[in-house]
Coordinates of N, CA and C in Angstrom, one line a residue:
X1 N 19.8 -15.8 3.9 CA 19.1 -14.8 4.8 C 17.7 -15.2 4.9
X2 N 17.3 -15.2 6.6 CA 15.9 -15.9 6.0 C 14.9 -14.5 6.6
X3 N 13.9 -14.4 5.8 CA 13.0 -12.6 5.8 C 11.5 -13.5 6.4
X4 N 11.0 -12.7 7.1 CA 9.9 -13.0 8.4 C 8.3 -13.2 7.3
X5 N 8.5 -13.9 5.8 CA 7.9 -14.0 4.7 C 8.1 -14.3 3.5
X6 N 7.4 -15.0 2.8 CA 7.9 -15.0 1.4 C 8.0 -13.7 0.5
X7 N 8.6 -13.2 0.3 CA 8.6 -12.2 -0.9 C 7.8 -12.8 -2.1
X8 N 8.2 -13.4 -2.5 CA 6.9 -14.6 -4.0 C 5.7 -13.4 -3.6
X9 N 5.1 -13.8 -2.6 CA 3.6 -12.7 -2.0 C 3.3 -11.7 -2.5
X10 N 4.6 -10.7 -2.7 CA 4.4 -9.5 -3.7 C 3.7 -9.8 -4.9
X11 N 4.4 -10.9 -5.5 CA 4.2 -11.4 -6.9 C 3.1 -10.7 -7.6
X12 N 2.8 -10.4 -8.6 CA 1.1 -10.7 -9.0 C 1.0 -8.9 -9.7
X13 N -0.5 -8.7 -9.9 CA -1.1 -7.6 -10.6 C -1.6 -7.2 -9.0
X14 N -1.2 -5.7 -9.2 CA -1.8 -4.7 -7.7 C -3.1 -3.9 -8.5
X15 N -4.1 -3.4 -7.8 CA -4.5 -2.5 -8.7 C -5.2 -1.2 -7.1
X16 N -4.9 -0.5 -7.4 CA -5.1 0.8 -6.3 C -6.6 0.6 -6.0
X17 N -6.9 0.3 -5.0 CA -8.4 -0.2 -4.3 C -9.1 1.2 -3.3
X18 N -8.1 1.9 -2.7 CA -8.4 3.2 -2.0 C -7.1 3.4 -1.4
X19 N -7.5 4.7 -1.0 CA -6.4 6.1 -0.9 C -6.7 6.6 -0.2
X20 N -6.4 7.7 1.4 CA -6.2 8.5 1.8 C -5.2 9.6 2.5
X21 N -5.6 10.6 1.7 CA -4.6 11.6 1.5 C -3.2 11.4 0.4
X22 N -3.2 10.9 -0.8 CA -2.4 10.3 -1.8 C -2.0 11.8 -2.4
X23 N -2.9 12.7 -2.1 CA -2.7 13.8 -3.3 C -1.7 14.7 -2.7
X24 N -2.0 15.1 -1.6 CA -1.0 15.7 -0.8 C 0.5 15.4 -0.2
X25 N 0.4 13.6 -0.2 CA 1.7 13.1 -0.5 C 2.2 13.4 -1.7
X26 N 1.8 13.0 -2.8 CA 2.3 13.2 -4.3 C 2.8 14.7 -4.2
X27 N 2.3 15.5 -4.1 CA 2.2 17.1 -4.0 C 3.8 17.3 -3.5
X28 N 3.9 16.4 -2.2 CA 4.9 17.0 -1.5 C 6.4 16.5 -2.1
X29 N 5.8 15.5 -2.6 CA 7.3 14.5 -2.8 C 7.5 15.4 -4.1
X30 N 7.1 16.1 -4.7 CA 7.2 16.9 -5.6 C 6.7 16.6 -7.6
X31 N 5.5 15.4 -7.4 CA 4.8 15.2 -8.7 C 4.0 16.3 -8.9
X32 N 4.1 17.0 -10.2 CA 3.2 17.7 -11.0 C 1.6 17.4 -10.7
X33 N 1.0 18.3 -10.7 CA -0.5 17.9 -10.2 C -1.0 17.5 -11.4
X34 N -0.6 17.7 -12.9 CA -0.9 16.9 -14.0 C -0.6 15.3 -14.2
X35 N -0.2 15.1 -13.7 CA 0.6 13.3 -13.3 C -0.2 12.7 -12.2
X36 N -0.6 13.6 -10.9 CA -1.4 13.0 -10.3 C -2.4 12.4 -10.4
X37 N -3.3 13.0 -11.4 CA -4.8 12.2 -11.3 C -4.2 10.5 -12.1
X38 N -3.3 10.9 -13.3 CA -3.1 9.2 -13.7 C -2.5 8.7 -12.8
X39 N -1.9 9.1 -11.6 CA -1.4 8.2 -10.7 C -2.2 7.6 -9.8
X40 N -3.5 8.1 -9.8 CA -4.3 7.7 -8.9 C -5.2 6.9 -9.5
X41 N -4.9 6.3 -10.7 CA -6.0 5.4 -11.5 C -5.1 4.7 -12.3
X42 N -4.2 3.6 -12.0 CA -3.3 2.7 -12.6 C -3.4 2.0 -11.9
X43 N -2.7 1.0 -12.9 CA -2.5 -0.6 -12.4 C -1.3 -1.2 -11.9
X44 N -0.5 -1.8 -11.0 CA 0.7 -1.9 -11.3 C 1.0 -3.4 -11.4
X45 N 1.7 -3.9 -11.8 CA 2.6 -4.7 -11.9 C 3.9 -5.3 -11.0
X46 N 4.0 -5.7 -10.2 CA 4.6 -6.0 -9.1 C 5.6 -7.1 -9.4
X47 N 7.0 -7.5 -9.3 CA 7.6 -9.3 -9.4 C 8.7 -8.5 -8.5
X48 N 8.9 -9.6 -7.7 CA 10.1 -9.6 -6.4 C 10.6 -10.9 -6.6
X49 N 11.8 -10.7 -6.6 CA 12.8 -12.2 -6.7 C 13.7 -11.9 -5.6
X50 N 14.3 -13.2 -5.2 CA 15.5 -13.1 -4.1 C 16.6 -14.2 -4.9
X51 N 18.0 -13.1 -4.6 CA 19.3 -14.3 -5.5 C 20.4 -14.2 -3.5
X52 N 20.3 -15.1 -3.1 CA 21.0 -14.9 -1.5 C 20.3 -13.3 -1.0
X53 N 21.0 -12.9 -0.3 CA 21.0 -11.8 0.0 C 20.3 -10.2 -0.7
X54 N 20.3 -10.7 -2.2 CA 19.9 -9.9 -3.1 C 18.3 -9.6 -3.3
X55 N 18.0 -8.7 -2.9 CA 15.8 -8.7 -3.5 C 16.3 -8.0 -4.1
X56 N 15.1 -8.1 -5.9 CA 15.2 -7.4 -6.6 C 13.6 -6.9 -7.1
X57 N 12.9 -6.0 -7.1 CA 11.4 -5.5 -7.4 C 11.4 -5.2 -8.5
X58 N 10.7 -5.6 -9.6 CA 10.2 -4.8 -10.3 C 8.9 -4.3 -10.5
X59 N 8.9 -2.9 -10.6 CA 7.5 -2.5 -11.1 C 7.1 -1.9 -11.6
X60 N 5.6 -2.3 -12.5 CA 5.2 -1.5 -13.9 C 4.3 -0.8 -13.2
X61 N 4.0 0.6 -13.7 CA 3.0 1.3 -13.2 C 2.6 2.2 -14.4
X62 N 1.5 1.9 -15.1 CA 0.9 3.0 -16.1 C 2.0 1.6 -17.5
X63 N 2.7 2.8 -17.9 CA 3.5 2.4 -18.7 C 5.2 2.8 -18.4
X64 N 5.5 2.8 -17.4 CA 6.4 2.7 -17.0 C 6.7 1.6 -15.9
X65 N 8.3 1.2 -16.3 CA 9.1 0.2 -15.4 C 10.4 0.6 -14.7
X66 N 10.5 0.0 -13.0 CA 12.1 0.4 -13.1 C 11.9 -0.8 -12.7
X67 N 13.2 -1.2 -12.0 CA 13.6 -2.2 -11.6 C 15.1 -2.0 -10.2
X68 N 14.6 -2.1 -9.3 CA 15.8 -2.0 -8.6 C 16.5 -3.1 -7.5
X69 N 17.7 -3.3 -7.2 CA 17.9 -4.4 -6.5 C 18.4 -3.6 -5.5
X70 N 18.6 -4.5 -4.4 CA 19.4 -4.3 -2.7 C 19.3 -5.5 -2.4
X71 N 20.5 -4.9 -0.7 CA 20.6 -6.0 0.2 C 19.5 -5.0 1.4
X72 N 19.3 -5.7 2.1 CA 18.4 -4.6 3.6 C 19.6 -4.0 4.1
X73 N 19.6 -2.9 4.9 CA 20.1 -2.8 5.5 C 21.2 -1.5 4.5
X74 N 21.6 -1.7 3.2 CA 22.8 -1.6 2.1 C 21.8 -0.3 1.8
X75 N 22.5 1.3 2.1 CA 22.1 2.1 1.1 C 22.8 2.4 -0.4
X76 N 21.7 2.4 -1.3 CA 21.6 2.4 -2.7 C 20.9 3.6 -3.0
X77 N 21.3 3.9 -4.6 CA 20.2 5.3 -5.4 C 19.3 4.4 -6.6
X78 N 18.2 4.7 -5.9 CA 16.9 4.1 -6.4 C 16.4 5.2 -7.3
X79 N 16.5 4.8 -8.6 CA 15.7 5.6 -10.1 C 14.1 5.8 -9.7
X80 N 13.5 7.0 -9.7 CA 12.4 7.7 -9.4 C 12.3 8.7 -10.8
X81 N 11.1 9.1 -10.9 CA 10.4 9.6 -11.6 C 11.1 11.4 -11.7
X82 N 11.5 11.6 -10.8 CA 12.1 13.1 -10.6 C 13.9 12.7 -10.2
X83 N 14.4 11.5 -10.4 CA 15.5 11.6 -10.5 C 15.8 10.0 -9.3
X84 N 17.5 9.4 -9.1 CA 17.9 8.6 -8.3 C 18.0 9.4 -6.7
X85 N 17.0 8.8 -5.9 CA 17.7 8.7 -4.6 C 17.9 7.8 -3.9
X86 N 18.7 8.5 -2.6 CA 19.4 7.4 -1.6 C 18.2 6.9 -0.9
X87 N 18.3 5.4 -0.5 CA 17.3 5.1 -0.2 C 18.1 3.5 0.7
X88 N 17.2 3.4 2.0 CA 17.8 2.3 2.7 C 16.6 1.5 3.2
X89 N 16.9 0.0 2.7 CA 15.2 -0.7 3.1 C 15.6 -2.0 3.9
X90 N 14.7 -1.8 4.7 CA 14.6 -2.6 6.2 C 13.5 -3.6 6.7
X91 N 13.6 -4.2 6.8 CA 12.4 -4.9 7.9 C 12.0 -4.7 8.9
X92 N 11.0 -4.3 9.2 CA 10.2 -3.6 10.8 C 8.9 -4.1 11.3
X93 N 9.4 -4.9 11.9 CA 8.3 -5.9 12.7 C 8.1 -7.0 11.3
X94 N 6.9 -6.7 10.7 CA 6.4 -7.2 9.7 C 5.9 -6.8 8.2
X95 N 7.2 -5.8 7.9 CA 6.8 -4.8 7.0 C 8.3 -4.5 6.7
X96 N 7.9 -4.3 5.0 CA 9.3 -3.6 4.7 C 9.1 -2.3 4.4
X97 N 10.2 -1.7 4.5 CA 10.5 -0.2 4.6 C 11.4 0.2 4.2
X98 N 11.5 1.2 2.9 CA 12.6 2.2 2.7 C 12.1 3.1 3.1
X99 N 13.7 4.0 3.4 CA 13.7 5.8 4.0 C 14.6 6.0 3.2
X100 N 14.0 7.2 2.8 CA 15.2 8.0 2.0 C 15.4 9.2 3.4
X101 N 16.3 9.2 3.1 CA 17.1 10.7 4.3 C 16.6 12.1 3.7
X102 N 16.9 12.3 2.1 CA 16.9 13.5 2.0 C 16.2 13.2 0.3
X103 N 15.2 13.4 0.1 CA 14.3 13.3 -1.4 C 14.6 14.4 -2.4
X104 N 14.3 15.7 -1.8 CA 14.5 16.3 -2.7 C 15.6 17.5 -2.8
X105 N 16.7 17.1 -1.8 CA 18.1 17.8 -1.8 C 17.7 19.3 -0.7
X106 N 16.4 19.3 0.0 CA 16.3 19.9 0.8 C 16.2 19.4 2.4
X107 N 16.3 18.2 2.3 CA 16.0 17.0 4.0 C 14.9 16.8 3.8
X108 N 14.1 16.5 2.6 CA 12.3 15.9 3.0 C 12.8 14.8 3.3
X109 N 12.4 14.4 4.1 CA 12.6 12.4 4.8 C 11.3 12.0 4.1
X110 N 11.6 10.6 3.8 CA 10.3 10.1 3.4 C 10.4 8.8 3.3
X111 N 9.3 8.0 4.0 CA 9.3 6.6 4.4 C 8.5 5.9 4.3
X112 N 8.4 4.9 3.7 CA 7.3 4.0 3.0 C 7.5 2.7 3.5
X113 N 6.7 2.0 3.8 CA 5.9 0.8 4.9 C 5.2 0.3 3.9
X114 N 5.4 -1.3 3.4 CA 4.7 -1.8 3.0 C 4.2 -3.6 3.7
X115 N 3.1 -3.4 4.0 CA 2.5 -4.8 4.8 C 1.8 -5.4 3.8
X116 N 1.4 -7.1 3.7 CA 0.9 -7.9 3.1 C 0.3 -8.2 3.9
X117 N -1.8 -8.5 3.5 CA -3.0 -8.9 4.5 C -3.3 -10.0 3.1
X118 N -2.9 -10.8 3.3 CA -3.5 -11.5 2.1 C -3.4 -11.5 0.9
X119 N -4.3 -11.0 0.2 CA -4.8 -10.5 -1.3 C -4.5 -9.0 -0.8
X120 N -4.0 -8.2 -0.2 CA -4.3 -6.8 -0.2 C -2.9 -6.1 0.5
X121 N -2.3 -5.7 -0.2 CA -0.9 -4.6 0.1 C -1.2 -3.0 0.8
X122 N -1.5 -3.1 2.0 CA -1.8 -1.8 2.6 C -0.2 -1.1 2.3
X123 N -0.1 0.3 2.4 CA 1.2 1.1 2.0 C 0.9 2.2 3.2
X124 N 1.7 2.5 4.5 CA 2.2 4.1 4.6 C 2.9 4.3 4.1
X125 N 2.9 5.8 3.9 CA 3.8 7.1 3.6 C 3.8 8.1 4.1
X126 N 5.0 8.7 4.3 CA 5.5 9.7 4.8 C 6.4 10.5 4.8
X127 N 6.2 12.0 4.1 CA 6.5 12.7 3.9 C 7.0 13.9 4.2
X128 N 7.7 14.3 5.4 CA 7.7 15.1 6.0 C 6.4 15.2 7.1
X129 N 5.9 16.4 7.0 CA 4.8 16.3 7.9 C 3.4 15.7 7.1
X130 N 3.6 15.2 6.2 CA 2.2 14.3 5.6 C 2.2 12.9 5.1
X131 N 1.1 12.3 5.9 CA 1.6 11.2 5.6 C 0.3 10.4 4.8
X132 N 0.5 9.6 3.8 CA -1.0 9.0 3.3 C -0.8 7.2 3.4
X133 N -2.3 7.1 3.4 CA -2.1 5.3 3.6 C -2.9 5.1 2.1
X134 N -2.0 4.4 1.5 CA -2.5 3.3 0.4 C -2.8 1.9 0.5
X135 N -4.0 1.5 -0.3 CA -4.2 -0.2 0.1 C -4.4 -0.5 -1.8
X136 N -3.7 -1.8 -2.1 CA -3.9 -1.8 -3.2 C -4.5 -3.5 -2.6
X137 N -5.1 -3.8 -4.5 CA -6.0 -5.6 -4.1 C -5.1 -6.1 -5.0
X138 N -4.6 -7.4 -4.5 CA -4.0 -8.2 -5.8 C -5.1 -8.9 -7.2
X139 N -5.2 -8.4 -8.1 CA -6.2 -8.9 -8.7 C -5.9 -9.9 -10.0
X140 N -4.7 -10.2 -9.6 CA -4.6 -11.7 -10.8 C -3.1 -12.4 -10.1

C-alpha cells in the first residue's frame, strides 16, 4: 500500500504547543473537567509502524498507553479513556482521519484530522457542533 507520506514522521516525542478551544471539545466528548486541566499539560509519546497494509500507533500520554492497529478504510473499536469505539481512519487529501459515527451511544460524530508541517502535528476536531484545533511540536 503506498500512503501520500512516510508514517516514520509521526515517530518522536509530541509535546502540546497550543490549543484552541480544547476544553470545550474535551467537555463534549464527555472528559471530567477534573482530567482536563492534566490533559492540557502533557507530553505524548507518539511510534507508528506499518506491517503491509497494517498501521499500528502507539501512544503514551501522561502515564497512560494504548496501542491500536488498522487497515484505512477497515472499521475497528478503538480503546478510549471512557470506553472502545467504532472508529474508521482514512486519508484525506494529506491528512489522516478517524470518524467515529456514534462516541457516546447517543450519535455524537466525531472526527479528527491530523496533518504533519514538519516538526509540528496540527490536529482538528470535531465534535458535534464544536470543533477545536490542536498543534503539538515534535521535541526529540
Amino acid at each position: 500500500m503506498s500512503l501520500p507520506f512516510d508514517l516514520a514522521a509521526f515517530n518522536g516525542t509530541w509535546r502540546l504547543s497550543r490549543h484552541e478551544n480544547y476544553r470545550a471539545f474535551l467537555r463534549k466528548i464527555g472528559i471530567p473537567d477534573k482530567n482536563i486541566e492534566d490533559a492540557l499539560d502533557v507530553i505524548t509519546l507518539a511510534e507508528v509502524t506499518q506491517d503491509g497494509d497494517v498501521i499500528t500507533w502507539m501512544g503514551t500520554t501522561g502515564t497512560q498507553t494504548s496501542v491500536c492497529s488498522f487497515r484505512l478504510g477497515e472499521e475497528f473499536e478503538e480503546e478510549h479513556q471512557s470506553g472502545k469505539k467504532k472508529v474508521i481512519y482514512r486519508w484525506e487529501d494529506d491528512s489522516l482521519v478517524s470518524s467515529y459515527e456514534d462516541w457516546d451511544g447517543s450519535g455524537l460524530k466525531v472526527t479528527i484530522s491530523r496533518r504533519l508541517h514538519g516538526n509540528t502535528l496540527d490536529m482538528t476536531m470535531t465534535a458535534g457542533d464544536v470543533t477545536c484545533h490542536v498543534q503539538s511540536t515534535k521535541c526529540c
